[in-house]
Tab-separated table of C-alpha atoms and ligand atoms in Angstrom:
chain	number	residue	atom	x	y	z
A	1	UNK	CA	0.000	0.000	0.000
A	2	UNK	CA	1.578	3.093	-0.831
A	3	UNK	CA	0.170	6.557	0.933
A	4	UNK	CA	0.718	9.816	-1.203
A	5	UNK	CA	1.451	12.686	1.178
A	6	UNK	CA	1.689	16.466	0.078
A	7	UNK	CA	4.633	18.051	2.504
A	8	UNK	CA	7.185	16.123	3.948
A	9	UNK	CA	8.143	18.569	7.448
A	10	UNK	CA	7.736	16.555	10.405
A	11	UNK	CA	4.011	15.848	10.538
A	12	UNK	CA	4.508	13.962	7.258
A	13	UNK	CA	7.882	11.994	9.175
A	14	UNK	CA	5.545	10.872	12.177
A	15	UNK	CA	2.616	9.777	9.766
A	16	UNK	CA	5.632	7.267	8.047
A	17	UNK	CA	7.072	6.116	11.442
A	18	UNK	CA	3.471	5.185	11.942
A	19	UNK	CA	2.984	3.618	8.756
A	20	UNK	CA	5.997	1.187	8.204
A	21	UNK	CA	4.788	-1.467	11.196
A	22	UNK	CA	1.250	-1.404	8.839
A	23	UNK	CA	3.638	-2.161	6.115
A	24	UNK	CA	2.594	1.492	4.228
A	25	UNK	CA	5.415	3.407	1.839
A	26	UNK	CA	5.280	6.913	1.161
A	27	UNK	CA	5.836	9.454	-1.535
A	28	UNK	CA	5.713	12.750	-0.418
A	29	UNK	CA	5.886	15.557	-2.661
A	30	UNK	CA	7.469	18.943	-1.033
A	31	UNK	CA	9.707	21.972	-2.783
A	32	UNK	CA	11.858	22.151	0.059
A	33	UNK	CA	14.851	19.915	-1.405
A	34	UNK	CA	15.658	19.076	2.331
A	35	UNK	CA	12.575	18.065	3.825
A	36	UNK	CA	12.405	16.398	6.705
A	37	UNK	CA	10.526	13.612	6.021
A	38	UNK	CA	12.086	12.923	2.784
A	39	UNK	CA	14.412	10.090	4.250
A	40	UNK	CA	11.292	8.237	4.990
A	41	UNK	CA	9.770	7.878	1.184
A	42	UNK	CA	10.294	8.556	-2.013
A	43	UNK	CA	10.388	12.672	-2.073
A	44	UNK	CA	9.059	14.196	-5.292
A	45	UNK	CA	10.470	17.650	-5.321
A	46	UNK	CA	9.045	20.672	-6.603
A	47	UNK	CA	6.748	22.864	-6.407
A	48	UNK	CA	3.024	21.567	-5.299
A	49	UNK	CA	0.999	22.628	-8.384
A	50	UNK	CA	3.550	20.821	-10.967
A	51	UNK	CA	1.247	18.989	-13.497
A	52	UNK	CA	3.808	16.315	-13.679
A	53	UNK	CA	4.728	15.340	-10.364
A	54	UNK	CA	0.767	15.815	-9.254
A	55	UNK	CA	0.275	13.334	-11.938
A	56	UNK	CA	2.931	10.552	-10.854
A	57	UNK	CA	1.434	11.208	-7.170
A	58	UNK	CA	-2.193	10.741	-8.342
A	59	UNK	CA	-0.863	7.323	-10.368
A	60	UNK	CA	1.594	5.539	-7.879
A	61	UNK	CA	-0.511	6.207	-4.451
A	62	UNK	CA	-3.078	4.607	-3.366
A	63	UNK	CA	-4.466	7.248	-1.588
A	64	UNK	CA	-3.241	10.658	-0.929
A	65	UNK	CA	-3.493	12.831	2.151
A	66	UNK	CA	-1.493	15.930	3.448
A	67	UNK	CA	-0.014	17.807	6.452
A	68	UNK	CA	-0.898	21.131	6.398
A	69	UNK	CA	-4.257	23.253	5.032
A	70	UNK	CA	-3.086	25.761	2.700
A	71	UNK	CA	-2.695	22.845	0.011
A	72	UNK	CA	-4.136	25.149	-3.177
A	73	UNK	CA	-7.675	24.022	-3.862
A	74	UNK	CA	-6.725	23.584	-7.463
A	75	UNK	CA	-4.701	20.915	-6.321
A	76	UNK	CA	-6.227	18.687	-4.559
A	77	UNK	CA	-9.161	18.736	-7.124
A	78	UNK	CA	-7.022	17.686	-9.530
A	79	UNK	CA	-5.847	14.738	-6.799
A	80	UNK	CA	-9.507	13.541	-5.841
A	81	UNK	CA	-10.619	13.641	-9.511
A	82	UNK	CA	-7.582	11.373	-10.136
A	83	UNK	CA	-7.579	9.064	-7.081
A	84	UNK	CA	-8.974	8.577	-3.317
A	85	UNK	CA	-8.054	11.924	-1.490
A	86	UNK	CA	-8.303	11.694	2.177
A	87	UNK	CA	-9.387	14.353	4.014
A	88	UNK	CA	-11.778	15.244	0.896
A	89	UNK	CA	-10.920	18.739	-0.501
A	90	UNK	CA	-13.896	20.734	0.976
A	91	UNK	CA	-12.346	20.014	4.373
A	92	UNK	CA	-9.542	22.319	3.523
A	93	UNK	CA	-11.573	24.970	1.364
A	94	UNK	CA	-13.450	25.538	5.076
A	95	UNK	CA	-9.844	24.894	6.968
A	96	UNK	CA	-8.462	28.034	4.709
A	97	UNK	CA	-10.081	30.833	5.329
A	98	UNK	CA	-11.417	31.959	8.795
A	99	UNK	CA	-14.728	33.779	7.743
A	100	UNK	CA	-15.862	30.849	5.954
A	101	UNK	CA	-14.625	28.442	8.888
A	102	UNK	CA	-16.316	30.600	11.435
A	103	UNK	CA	-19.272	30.793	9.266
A	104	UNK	CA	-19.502	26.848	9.214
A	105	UNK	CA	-19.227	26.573	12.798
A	106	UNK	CA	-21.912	28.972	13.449
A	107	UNK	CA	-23.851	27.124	11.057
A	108	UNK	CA	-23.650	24.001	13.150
A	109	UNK	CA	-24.040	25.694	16.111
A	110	UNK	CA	-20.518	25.278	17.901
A	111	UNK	CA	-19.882	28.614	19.417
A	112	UNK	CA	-17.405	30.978	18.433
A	113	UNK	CA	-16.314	34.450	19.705
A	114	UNK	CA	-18.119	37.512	18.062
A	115	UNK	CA	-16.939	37.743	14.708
A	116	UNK	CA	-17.366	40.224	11.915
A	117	UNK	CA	-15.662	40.430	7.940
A	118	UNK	CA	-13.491	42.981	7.644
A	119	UNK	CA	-12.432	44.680	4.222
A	120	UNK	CA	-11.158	48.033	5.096
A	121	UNK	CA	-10.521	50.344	7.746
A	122	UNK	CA	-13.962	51.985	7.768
A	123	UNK	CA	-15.528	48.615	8.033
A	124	UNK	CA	-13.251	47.511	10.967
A	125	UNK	CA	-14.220	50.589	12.955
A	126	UNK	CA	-17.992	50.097	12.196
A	127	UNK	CA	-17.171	46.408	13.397
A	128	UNK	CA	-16.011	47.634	16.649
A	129	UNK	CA	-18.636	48.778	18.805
A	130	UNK	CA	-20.702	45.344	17.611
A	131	UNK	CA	-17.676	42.788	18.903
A	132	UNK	CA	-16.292	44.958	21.743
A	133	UNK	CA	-12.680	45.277	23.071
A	134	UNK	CA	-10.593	43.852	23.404
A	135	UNK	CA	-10.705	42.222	19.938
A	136	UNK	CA	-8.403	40.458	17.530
A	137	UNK	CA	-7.750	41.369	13.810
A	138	UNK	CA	-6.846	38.466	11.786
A	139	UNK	CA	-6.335	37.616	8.206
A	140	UNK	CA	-8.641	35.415	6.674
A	141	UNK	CA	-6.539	32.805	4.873
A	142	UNK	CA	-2.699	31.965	5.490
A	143	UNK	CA	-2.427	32.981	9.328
A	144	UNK	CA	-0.723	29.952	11.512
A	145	UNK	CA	0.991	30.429	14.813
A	146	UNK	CA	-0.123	33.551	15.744
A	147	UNK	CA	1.034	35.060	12.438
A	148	UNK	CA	-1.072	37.817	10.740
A	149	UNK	CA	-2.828	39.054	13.815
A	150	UNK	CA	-2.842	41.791	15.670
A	151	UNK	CA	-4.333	42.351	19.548
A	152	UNK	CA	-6.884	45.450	19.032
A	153	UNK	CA	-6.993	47.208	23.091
A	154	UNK	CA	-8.264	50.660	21.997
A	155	UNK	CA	-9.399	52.968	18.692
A	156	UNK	CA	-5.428	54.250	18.559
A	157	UNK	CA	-4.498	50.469	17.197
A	158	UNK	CA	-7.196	50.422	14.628
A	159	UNK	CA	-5.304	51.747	11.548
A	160	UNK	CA	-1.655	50.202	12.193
A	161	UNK	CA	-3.128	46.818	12.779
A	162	UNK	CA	-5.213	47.066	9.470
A	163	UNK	CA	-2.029	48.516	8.055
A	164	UNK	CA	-0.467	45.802	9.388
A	165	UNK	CA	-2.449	43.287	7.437
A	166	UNK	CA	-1.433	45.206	3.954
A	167	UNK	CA	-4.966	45.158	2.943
A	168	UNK	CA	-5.672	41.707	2.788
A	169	UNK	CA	-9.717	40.445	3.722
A	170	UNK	CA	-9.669	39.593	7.591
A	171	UNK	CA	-11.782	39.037	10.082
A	172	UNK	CA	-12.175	40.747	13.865
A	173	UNK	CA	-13.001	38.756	16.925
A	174	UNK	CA	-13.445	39.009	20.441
A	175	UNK	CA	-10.981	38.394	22.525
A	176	UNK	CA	-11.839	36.091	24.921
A	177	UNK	CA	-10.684	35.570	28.263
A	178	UNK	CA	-10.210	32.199	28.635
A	179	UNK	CA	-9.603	29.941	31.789
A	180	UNK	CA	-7.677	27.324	29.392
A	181	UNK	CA	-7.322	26.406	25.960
A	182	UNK	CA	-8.253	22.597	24.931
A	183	UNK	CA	-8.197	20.711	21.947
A	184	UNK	CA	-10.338	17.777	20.785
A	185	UNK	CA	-8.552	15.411	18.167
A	186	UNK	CA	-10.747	12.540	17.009
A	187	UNK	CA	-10.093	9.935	13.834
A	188	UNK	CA	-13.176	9.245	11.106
A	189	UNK	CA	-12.323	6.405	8.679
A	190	UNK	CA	-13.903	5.657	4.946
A	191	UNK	CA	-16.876	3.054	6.937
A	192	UNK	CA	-17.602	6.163	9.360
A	193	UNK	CA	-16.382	4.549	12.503
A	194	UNK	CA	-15.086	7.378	14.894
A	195	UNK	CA	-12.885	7.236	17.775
A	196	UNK	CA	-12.024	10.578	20.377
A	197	UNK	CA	-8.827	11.032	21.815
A	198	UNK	CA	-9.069	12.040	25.789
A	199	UNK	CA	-8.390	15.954	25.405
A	200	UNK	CA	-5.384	18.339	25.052
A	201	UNK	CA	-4.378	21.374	27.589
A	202	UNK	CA	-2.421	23.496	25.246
A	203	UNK	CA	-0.175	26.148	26.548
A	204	UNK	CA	0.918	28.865	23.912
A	205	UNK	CA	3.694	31.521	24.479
A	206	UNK	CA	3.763	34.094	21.724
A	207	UNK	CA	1.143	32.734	19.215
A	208	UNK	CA	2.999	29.073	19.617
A	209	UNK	CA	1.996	25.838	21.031
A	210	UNK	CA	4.325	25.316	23.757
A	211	UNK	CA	3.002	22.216	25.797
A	212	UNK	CA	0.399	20.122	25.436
A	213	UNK	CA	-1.055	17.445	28.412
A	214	UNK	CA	-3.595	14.905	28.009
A	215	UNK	CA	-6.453	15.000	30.533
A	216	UNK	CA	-7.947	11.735	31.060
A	217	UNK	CA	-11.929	12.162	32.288
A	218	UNK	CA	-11.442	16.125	31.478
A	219	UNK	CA	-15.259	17.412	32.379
A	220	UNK	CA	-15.559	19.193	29.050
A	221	UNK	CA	-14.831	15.803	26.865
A	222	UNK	CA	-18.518	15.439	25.754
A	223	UNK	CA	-18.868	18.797	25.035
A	224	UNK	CA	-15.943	18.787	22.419
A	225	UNK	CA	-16.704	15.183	21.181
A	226	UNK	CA	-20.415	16.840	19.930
A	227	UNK	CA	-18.781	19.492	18.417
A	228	UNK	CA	-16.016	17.554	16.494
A	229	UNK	CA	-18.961	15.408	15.893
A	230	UNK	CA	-20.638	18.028	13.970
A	231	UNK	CA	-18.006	18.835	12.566
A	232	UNK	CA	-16.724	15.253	11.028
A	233	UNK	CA	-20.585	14.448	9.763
A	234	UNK	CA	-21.386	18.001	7.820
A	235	UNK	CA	-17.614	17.696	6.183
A	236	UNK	CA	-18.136	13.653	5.590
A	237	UNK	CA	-14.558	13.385	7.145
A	238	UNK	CA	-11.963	10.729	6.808
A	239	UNK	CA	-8.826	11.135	8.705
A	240	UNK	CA	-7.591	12.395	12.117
A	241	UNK	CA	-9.310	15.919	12.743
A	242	UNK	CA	-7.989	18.898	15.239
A	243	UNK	CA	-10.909	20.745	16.632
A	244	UNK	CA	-8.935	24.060	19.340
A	245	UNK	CA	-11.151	25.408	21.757
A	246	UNK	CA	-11.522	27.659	24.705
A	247	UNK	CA	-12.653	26.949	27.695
A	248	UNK	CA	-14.367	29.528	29.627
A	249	UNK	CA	-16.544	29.113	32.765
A	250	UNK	CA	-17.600	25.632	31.955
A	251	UNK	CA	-18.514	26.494	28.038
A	252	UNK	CA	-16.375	26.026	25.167
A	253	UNK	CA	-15.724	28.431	22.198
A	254	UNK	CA	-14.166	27.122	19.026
A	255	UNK	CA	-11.211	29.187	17.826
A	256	UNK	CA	-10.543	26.896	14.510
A	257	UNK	CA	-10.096	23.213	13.452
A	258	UNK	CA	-7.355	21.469	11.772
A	259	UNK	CA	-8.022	18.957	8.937
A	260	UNK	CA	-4.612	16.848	9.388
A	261	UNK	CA	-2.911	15.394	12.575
A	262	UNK	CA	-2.254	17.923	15.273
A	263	UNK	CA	0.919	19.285	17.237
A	264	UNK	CA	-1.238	19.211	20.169
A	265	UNK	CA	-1.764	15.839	19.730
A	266	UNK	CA	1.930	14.242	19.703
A	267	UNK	CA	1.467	13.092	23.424
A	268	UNK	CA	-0.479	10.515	21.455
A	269	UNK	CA	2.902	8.488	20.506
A	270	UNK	CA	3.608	7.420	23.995
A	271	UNK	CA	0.376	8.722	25.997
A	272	UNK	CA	-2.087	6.496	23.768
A	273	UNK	CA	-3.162	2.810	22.970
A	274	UNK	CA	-2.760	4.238	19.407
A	275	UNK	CA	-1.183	7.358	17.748
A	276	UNK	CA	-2.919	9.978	16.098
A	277	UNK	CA	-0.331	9.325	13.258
A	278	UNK	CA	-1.327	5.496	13.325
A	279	UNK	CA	-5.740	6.271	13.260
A	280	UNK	CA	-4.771	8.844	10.757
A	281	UNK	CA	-3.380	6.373	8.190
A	282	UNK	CA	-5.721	3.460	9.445
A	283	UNK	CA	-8.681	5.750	8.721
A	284	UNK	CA	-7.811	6.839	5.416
A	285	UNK	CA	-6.991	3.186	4.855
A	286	UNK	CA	-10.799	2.264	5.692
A	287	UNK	CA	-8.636	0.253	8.622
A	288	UNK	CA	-10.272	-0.188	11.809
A	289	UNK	CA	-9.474	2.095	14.139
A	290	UNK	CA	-7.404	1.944	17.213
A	291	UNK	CA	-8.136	2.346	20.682
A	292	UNK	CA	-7.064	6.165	21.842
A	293	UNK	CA	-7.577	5.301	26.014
A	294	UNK	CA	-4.525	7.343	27.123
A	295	UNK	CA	-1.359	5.499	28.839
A	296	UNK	CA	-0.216	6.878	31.925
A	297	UNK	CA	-0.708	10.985	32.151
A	298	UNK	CA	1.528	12.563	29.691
A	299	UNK	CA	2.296	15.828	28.283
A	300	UNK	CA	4.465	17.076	25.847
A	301	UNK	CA	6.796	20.151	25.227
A	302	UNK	CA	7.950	22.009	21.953
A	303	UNK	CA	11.536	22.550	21.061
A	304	UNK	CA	11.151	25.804	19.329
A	305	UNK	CA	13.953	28.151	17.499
A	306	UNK	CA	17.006	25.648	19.417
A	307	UNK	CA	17.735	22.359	20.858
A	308	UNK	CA	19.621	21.708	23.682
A	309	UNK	CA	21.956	18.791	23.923
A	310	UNK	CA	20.662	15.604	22.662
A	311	UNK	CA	22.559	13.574	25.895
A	312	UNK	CA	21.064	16.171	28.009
A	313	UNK	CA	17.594	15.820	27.418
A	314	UNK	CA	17.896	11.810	27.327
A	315	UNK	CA	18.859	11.992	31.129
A	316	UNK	CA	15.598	13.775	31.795
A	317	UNK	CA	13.433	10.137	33.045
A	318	UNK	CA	9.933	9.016	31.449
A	319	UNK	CA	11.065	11.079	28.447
A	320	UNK	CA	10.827	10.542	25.110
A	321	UNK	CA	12.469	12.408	22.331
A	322	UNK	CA	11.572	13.087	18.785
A	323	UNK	CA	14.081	15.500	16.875
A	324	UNK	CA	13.111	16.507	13.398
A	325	UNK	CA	15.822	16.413	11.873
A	326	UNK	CA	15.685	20.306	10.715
A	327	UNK	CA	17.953	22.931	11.248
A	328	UNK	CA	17.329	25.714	14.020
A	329	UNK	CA	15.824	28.577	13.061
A	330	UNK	CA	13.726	31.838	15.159
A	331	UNK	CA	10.113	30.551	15.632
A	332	UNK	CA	10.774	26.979	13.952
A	333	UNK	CA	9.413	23.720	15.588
A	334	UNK	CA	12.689	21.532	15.332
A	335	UNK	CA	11.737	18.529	18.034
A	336	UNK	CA	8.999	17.596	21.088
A	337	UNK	CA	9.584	15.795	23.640
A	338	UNK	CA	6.828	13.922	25.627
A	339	UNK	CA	6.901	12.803	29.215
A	340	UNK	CA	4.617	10.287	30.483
A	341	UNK	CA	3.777	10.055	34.515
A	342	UNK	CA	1.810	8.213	37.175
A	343	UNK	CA	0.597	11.245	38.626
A	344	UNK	CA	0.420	14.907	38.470
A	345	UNK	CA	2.820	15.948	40.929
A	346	UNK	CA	5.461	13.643	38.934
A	347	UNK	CA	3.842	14.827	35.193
A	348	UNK	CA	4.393	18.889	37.050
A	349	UNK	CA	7.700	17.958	37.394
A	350	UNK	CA	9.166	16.307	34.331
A	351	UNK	CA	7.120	19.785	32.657
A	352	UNK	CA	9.505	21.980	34.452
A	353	UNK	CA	12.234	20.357	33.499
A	354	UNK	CA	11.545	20.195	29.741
A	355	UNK	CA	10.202	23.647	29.784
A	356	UNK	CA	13.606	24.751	31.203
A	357	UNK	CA	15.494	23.238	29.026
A	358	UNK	CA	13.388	24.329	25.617
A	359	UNK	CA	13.485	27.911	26.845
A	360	UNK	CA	17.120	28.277	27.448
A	361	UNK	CA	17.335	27.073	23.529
A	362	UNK	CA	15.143	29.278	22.209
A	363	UNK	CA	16.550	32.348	21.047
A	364	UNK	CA	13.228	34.131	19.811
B	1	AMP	P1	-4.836	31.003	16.090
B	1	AMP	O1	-3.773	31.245	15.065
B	1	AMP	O2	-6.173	31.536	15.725
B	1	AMP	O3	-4.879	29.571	16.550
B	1	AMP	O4	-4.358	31.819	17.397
B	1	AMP	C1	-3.163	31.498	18.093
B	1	AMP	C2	-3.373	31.707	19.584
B	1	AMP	O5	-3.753	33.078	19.840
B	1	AMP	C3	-4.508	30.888	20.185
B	1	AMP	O6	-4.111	29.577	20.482
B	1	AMP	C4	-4.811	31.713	21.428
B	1	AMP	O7	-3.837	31.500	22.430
B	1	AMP	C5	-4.684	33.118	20.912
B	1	AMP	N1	-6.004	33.590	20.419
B	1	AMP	C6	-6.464	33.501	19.156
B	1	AMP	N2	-7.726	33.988	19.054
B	1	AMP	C7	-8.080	34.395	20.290
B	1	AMP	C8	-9.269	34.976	20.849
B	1	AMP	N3	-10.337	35.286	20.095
B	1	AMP	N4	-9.272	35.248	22.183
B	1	AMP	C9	-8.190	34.974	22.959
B	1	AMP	N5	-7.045	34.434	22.486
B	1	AMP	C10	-6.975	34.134	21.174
């Protein structure tokens, strides 16, 4: 069985380590001539709207999937008009752009902060007095991370946040003031069977995901399990999907979903029965799906920008260490490592420690 993946950066690398014990190869097809993942598979290199290497991917895989949303919607309709295409297309058209994502989760009726379109500057101050401050500016397609957005406190930041965005269609949004941020992951394959992952805690510095735990019997886990539920049935899903919320005073609010595996959902490697990575090729594989109870209580922490020494961070005990294989750079994800624990005092502990260590190494 050979999976097709477009990108080859480190989601694509996990989503192969999973595959070879299922007996899966991989092409990937990436323009970054050094892409991580590229030791894995066969790496088609170029640019992702080549006619010819779209074509070879289309003929040798047997199904094609991808790691990140901003695959050009061009693209994969030329894929799924060629051969299976898992996630299907319209999953990404929504993932793209945040008015019509928000749009399709108020249509569902998973709540999201206030939210208006935003096209200029006059129609970002009309906006204003209708969403309240503080607010967020954000551009509608293309933002990741934190990037392309802009905290709105008071009129004075109006025009150099719109500025900001060089005139590109956004959208505003409440801020809101969250107790915690949580993600739901959960895994759809081609027969429909679904299985939830135990929630993510996700701690972001700076835009970033920083650490992730998984929270075994979390009170809000029904909550998010409808909601991804909607989701999954009104986008006929297949694949592992990332639904980020926040939580605040018992209710959740969706901030945005992820049609691919999920950062926030690495602990998965050691913390569950099966990975993410694993249910993600098993479901586009019309596999049955693997159990996601969660092992132990684990939690795992970003190496962003640096990396401290390799021998150092083995000493660290219960941990387990995934480098990329990519070359440090300001704001770049270059490893994770995840801890696993009996209990929370132990889990708090193994935290600081990795936390420590990833913030002396990052130089952003
Ligand atoms: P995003 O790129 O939309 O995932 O935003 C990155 C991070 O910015 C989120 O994980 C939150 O920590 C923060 N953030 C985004 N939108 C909001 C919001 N409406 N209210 C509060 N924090 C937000």
């Amino acid at each position: 069985m050979i999976v097709g993946v477009l990108g080859a950066g480190q989601l694509a690398r996990m989503i192969a380590l999973a595959g070879y014990p299922l007996g899966v190869d991989f092409i990937f097809l990436d323009p970054s001539v050094d892409a991580c993942a590229n030791r894995l598979g066969e790496h088609l290199h170029g640019d992702y709207n080549d006619p010819r290497l779209l074509a070879q991917l289309a003929e040798r895989a047997d199904v094609v999937t991808y790691e990140f949303e901003n695959v050009p919607a061009d693209v994969a309709e030329f894929l799924a008009s060629h051969t299976q295409v898992h996630p299907a297309p319209k999953a990404l058209a929504v993932a793209q752009d945040r008015l019509i994502e928000k749009t399709f989760f108020h249509d569902l009726a998973i709540p999201t902060p206030a939210y208006a379109a935003v096209n200029s500057l006059e129609s970002l101050e009309q906006a204003m007095p209708v969403i309240g401050w503080p607010a967020i500016l954000k551009s509608r397609t293309l933002g990741y991370d934190g990037k392309g957005q802009s905290l709105l406190k008071s009129a004075d930041d109006l025009k150099p946040a719109w500025e900001q965005l060089a005139g590109v269609p956004a959208v505003v949004e409440a801020f809101v003031p969250f107790n915690r941020e949580v993600s739901i992951i959960a895994a759809r394959n081609v027969s429909g069977a679904t299985v939830y992952y135990p929630l993510s805690e996700n701690y972001h510095r700076g835009g970033i995901l920083r650490v992730s735990e998984s929270r075994d019997n979390d009170p809000m886990q029904q909550q998010a399990e409808t909601y991804i539920t909607r989701l999954m049935e009104a986008l006929d899903y297949v694949g592992v999907l990332a639904l980020e919320l926040f939580e605040i005073d018992g209710k959740l609010i969706a901030n945005e979903f992820a049609p691919r595996v999920h950062n926030s959902g690495h602990w998965t490697i050691e913390g569950a029965e099966t990975s993410q990575f694993e249910n993600h090729l098993r479901a586009i594989l019309d596999l049955p799906l693997g159990a996601t109870t969660a092992v132990g209580k684990t939690a795992m922490v970003n190496f962003i920008g640096g990396l401290p020494e390799t021998e150092q961070l083995l000493t660290i005990p219960r941990s387990h260490l995934h480098l990329y294989d990519k070359a440090p750079r300001k704001g770049r994800k270059v490893a994770h490592a995840t801890a696993r624990a009996d209990t929370t005092g132990q889990l708090a502990e193994l935290i600081k420690q990795l936390t420590e260590l990833a913030d002396k190494a990052d130089d952003s």
